[in-house]
mmCIF file of C-alpha atoms in Angstrom:
data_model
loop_
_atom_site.group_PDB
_atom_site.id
_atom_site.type_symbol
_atom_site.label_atom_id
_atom_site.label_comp_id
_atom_site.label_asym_id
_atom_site.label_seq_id
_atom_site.Cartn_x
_atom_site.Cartn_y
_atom_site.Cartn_z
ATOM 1 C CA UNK Z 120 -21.036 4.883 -5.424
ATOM 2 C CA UNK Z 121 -19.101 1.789 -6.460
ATOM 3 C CA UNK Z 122 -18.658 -0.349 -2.905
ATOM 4 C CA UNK Z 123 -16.480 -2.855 -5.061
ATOM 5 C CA UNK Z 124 -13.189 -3.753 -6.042
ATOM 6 C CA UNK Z 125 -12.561 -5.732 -9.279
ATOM 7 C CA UNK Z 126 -9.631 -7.289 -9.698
ATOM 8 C CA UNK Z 127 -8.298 -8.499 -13.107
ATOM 9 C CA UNK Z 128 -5.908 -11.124 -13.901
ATOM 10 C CA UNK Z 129 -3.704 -12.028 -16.111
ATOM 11 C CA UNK Z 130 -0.572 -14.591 -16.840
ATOM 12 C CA UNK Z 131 2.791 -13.260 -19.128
ATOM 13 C CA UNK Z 132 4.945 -16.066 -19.200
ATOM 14 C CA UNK Z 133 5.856 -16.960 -15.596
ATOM 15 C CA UNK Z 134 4.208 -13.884 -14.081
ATOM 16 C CA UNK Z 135 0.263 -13.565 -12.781
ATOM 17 C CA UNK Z 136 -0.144 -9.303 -12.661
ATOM 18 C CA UNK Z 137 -3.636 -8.946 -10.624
ATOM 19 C CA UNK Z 138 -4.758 -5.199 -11.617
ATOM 20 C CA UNK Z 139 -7.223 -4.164 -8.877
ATOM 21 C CA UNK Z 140 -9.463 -1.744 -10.108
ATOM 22 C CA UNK Z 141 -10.897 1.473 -7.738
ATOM 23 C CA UNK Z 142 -10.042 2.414 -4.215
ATOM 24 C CA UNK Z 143 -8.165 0.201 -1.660
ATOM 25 C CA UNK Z 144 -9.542 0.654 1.702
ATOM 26 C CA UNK Z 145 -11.056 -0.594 4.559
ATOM 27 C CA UNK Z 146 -13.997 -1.792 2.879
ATOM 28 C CA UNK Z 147 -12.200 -3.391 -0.229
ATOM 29 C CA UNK Z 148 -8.731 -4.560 1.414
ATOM 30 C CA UNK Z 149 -9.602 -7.543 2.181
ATOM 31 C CA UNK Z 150 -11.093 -8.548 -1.491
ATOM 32 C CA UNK Z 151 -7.253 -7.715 -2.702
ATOM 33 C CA UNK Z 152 -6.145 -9.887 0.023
ATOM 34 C CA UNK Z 153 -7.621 -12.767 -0.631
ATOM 35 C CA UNK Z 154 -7.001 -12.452 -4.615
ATOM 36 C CA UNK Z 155 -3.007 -12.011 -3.695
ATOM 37 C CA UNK Z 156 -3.757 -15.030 -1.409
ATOM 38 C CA UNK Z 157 -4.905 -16.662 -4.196
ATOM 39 C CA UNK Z 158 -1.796 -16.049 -6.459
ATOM 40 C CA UNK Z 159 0.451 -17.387 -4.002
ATOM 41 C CA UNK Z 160 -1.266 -20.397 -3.164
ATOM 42 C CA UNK Z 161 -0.354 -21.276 -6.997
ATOM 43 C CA UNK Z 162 3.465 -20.104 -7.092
ATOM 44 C CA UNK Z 163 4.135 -18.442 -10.120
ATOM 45 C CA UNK Z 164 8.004 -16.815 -9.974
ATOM 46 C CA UNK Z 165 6.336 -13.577 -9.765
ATOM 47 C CA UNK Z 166 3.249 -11.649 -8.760
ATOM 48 C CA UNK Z 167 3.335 -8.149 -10.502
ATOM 49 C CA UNK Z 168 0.338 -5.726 -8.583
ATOM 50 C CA UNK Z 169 -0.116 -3.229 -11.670
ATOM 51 C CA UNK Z 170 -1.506 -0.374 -9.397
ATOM 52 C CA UNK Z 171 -2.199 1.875 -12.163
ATOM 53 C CA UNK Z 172 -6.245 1.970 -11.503
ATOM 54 C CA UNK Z 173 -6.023 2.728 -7.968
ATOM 55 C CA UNK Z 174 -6.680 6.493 -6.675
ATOM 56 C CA UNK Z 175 -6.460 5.527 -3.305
ATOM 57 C CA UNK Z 176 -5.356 3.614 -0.855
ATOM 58 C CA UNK Z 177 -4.990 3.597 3.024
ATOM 59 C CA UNK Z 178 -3.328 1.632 5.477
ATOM 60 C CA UNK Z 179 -5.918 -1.642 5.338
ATOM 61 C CA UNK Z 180 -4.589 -1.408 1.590
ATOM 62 C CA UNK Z 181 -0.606 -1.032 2.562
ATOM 63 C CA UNK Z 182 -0.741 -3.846 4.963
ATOM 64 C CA UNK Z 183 -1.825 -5.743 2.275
ATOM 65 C CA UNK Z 184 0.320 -5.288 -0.150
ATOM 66 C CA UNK Z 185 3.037 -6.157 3.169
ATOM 67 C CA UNK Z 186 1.301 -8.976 3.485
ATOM 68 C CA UNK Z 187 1.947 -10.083 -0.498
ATOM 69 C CA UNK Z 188 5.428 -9.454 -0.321
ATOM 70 C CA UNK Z 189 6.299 -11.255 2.708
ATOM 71 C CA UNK Z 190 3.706 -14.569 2.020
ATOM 72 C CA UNK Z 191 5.715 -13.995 -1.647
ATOM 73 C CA UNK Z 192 9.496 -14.212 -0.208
ATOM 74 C CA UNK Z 193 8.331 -16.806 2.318
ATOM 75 C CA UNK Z 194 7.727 -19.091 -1.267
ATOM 76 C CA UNK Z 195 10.263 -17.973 -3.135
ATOM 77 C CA UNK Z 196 8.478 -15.798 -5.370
ATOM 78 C CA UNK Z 197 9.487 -12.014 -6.780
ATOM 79 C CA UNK Z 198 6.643 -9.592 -5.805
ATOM 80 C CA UNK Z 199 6.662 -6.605 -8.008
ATOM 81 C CA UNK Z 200 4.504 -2.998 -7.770
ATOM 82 C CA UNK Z 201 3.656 -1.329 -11.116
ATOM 83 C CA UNK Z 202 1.696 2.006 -12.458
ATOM 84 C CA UNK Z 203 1.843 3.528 -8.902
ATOM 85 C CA UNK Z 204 -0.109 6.866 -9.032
ATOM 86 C CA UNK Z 205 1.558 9.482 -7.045
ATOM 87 C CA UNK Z 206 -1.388 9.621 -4.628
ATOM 88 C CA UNK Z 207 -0.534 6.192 -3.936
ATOM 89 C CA UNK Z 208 2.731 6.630 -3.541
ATOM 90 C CA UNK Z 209 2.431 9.599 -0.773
ATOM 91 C CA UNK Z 210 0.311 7.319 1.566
ATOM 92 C CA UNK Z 211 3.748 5.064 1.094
ATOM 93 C CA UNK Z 212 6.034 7.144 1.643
ATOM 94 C CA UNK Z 213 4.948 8.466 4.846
ATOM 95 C CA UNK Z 214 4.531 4.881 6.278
ATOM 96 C CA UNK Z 215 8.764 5.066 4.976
ATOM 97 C CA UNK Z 216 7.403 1.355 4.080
ATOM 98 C CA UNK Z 217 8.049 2.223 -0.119
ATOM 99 C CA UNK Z 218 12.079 1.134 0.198
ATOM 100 C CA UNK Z 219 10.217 -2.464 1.144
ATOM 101 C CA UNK Z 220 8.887 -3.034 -2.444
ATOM 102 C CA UNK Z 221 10.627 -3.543 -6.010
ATOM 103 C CA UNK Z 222 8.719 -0.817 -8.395
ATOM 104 C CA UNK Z 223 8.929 -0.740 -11.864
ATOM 105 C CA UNK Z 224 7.255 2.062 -14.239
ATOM 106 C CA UNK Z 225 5.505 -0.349 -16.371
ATOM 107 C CA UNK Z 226 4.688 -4.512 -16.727
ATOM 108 C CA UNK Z 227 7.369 -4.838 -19.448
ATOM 109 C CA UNK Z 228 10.374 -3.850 -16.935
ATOM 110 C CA UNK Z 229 8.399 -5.906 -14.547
ATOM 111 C CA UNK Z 230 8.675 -8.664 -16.870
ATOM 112 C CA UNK Z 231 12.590 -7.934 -16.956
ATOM 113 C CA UNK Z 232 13.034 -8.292 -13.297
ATOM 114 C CA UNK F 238 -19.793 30.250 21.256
ATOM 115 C CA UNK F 239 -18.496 28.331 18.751
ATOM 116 C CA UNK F 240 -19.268 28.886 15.237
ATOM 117 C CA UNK F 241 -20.981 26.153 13.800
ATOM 118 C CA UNK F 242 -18.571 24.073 11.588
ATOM 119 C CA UNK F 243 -18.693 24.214 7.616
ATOM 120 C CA UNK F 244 -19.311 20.569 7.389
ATOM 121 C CA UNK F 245 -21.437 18.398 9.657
ATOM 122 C CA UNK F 246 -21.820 14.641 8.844
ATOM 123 C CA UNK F 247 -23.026 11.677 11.099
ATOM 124 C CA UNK F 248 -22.529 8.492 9.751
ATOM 125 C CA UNK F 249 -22.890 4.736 10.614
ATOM 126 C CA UNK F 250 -19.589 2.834 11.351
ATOM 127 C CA UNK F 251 -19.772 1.130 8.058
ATOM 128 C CA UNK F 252 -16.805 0.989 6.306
ATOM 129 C CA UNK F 253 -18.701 1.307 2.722
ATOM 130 C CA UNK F 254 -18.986 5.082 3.851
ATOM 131 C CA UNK F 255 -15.652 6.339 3.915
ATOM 132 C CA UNK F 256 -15.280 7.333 0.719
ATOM 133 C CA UNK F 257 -18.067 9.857 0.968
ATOM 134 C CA UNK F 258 -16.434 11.328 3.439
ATOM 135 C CA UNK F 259 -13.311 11.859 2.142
ATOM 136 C CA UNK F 260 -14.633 13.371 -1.050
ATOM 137 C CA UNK F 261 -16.269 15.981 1.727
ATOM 138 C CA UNK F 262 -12.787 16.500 3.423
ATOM 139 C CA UNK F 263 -11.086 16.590 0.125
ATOM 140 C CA UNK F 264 -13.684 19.524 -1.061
ATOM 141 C CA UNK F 265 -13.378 21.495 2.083
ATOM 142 C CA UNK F 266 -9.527 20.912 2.091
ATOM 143 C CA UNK F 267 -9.596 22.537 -1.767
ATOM 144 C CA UNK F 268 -11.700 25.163 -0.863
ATOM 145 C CA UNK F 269 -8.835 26.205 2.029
ATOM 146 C CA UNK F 270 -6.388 26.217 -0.519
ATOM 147 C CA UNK F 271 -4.236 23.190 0.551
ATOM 148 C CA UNK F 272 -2.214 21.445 -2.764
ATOM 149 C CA UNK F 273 -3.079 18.298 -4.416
ATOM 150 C CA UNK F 274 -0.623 16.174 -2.104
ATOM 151 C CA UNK F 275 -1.690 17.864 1.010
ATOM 152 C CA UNK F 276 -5.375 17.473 0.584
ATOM 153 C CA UNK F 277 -4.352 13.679 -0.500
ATOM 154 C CA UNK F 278 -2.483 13.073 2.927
ATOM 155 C CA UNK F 279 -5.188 15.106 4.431
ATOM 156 C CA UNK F 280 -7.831 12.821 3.413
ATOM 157 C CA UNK F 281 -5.947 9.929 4.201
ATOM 158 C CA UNK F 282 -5.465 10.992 7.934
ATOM 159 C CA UNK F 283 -9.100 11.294 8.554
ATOM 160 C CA UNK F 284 -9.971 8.129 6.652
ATOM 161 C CA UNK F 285 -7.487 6.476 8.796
ATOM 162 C CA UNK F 286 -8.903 8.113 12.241
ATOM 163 C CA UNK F 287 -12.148 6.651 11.095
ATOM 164 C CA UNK F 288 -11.084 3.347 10.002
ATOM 165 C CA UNK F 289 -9.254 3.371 13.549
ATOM 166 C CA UNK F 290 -12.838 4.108 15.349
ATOM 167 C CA UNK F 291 -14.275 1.313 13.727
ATOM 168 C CA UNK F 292 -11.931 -1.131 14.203
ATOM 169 C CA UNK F 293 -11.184 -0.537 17.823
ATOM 170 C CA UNK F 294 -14.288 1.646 18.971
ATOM 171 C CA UNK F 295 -16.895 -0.482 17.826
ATOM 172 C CA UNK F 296 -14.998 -3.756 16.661
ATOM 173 C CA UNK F 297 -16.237 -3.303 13.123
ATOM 174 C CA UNK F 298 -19.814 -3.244 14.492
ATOM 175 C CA UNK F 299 -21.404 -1.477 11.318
ATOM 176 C CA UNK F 300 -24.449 0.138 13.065
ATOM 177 C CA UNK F 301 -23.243 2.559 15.424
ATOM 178 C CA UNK F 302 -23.083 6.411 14.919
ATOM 179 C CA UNK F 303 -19.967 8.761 14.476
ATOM 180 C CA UNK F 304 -20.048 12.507 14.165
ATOM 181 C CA UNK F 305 -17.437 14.503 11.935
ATOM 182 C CA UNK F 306 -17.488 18.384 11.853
ATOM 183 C CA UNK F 307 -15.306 20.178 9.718
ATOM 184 C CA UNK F 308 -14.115 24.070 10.391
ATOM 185 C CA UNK F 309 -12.300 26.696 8.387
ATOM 186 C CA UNK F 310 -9.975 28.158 10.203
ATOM 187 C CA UNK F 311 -8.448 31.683 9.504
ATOM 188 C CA UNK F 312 -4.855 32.863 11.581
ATOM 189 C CA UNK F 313 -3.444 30.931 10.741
ATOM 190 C CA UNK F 314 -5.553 29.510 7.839
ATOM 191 C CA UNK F 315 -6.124 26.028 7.415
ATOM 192 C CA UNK F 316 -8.516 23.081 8.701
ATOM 193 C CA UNK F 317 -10.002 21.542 12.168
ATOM 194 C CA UNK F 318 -11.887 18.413 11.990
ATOM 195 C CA UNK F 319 -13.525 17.259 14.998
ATOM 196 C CA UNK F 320 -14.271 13.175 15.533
ATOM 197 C CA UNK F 321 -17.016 12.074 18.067
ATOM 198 C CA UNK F 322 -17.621 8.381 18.473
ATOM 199 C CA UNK F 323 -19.646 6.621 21.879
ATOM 200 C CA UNK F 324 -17.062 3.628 21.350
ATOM 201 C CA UNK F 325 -14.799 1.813 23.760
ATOM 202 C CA UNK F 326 -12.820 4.657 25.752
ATOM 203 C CA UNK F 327 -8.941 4.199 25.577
ATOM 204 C CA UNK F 328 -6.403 5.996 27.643
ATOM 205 C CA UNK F 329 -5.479 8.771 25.228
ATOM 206 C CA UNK F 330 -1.321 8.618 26.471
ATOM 207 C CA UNK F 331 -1.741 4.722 24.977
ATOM 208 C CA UNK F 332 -2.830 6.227 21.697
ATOM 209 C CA UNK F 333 1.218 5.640 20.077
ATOM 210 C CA UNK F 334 2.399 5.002 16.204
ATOM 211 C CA UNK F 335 3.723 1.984 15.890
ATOM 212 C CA UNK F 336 8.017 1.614 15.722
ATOM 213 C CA UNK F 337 8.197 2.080 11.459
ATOM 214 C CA UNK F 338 11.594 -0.539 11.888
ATOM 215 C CA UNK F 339 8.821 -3.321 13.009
ATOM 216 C CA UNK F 340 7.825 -4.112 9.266
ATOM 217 C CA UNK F 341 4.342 -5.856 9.850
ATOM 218 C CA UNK F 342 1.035 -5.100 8.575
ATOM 219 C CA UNK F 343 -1.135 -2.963 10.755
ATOM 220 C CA UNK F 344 -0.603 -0.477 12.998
ATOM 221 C CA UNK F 345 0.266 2.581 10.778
ATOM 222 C CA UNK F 346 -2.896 4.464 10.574
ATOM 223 C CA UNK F 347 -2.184 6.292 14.213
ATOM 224 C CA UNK F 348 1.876 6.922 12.556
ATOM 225 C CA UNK F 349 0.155 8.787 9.328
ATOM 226 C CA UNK F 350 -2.177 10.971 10.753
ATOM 227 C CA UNK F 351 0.555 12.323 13.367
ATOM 228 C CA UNK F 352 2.911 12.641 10.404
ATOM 229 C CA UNK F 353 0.312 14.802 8.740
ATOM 230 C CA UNK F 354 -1.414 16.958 10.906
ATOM 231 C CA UNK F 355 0.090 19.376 12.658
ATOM 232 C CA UNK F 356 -2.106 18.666 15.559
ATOM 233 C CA UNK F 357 -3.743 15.891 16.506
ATOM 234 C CA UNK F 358 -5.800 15.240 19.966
ATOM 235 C CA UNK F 359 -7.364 12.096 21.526
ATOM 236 C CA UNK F 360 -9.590 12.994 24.028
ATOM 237 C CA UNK F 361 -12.207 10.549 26.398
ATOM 238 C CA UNK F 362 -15.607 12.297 25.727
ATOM 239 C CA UNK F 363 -17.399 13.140 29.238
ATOM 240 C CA UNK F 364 -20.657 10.796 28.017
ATOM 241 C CA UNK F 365 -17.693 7.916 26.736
ATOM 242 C CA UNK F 366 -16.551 7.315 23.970
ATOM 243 C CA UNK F 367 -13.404 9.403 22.280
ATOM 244 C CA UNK F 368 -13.296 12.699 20.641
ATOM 245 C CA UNK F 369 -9.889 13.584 18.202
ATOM 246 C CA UNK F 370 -9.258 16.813 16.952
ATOM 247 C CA UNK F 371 -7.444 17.438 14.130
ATOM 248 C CA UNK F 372 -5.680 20.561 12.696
ATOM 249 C CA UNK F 373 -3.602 21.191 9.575
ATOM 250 C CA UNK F 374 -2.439 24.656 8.323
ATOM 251 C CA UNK F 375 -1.554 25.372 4.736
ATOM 252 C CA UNK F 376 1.894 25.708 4.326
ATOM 253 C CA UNK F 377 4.018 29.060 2.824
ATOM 254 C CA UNK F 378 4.224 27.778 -0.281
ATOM 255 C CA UNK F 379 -0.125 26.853 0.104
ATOM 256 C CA UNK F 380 -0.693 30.427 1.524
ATOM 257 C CA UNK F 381 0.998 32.087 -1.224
ATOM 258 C CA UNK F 382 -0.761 30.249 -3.607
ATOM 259 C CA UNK F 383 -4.155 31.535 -1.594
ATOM 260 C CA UNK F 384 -6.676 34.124 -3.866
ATOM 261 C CA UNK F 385 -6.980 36.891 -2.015
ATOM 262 C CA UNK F 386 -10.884 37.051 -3.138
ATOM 263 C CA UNK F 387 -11.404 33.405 -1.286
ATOM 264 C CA UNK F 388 -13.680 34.018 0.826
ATOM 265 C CA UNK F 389 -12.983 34.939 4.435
ATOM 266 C CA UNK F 390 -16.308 33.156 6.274
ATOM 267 C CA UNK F 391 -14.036 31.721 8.514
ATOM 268 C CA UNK F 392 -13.328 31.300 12.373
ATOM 269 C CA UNK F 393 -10.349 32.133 14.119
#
């Protein structure tokens, strides 16, 4: 049993896309925290969370990505979701938090936003 | 008497475990017959009771003991999961989702598992500590979808 996250990161351009990698929960939320922490402290016009490796993810994980989007508006940056799996997207949608977030399909219509 | 449950799991308040124990309820879940998406909010209700018993039961103390039983249940068919902890006692009535229209992080885990169980019971245990009962049923589309040559082992 894998106990941790990695997170990968890359820059396109004027974008950083962080592409955690495995389940977001209690035990691992905070390691995605403090990498989105990490993005913002640096400004780039947009963080793009490519979600396409994650099975799972609770509320720990949710609040997280709140907390992205809201530390991202408060410095004027675009905070984009990609590759969400529809696992992922249930747990959103029944927090009725998923109308919060910009989602695109993929990192090139990320890249477009 | 009760039967004794199909699954019976203690396990320390540690965080790391919780994915072990939702591959359990996801098995059991599958083995009911509930869909892909039900077992998936399924799983994520129970996940978030026990992230909730951490957090505020034990503060995120990693060494104390929780107790999860898991029952088939027949008429109407679907699943009970029982919770034990021996952390702090709360007044059950306080137990409340948080309003959705306050967008903050936090908060949320006591909204999803309301919005997917059909039951869902927080009890103070007699010794201390809380006890939350869960129950989901498959739904017509699940029960139609049911083999009849699943087994029936299963308590009413």
């Amino acid at each position: 049993m894998n106990h941790e996250i990695v997170i990968d990161q890359q820059t396109i351009g004027d974008m950083v896309v962080l592409r955690p990698a495995g389940d977001i929960d209690m035990a691992r939320s905070s390691t995605v925290r403090k990498a989105v922490s990490e993005v913002v402290r640096v400004r780039p016009a947009k963080l793009v969370m490519d979600l396409t490796s994650v099975e799972y993810m609770d509320s720990s994980g949710i609040a997280t990505l709140i907390e992205g989007l809201q530390s991202s508006m408060r410095n004027k940056m675009k905070f984009v979701l990609v590759g969400v799996t529809p696992k992922v997207r249930s747990a959103f949608e029944i927090t009725k938090l998923i109308g919060m977030f910009t989602i695109c399909a993929n990192i090139d219509d990320a890249a477009k936003i | 008497m009760e039967r004794e449950p199909e699954i019976s799991i203690r396990l320390f308040s540690d965080p790391h475990l919780l994915s072990t124990i939702r591959a359990a309820v996801d098995a059991l879940a599958k083995l009911v017959g509930f869909a892909e998406r039900s077992r998936g909010l399924l799983t994520l209700a129970v996940d978030e009771a026990l992230a909730n018993v951490i957090r505020h039961g034990y503060q995120e103390r990693t060494d104390e003991m929780i107790w999860i039983n898991l029952w088939r249940v027949r008429e109407p068919r679907g699943i009970r999961i029982v919770l034990d902890d021996l952390g702090r006692s709360v007044d059950p009535a306080k137990i409340k989702g948080r309003d959705l229209d306050d967008v903050r992080p936090g908060g949320l885990g006591v909204h999803i598992i309301k919005e997917t169980m059909d039951e869902s019971c927080w009890e103070n245990r007699p010794g201390g500590g809380m006890r939350l009962t869960l129950v989901k049923w498959l739904s017509p589309e699940e029960l139609q979808n049911v083999s009849p040559s699943q087994p029936e082992n299963t308590t009413s």
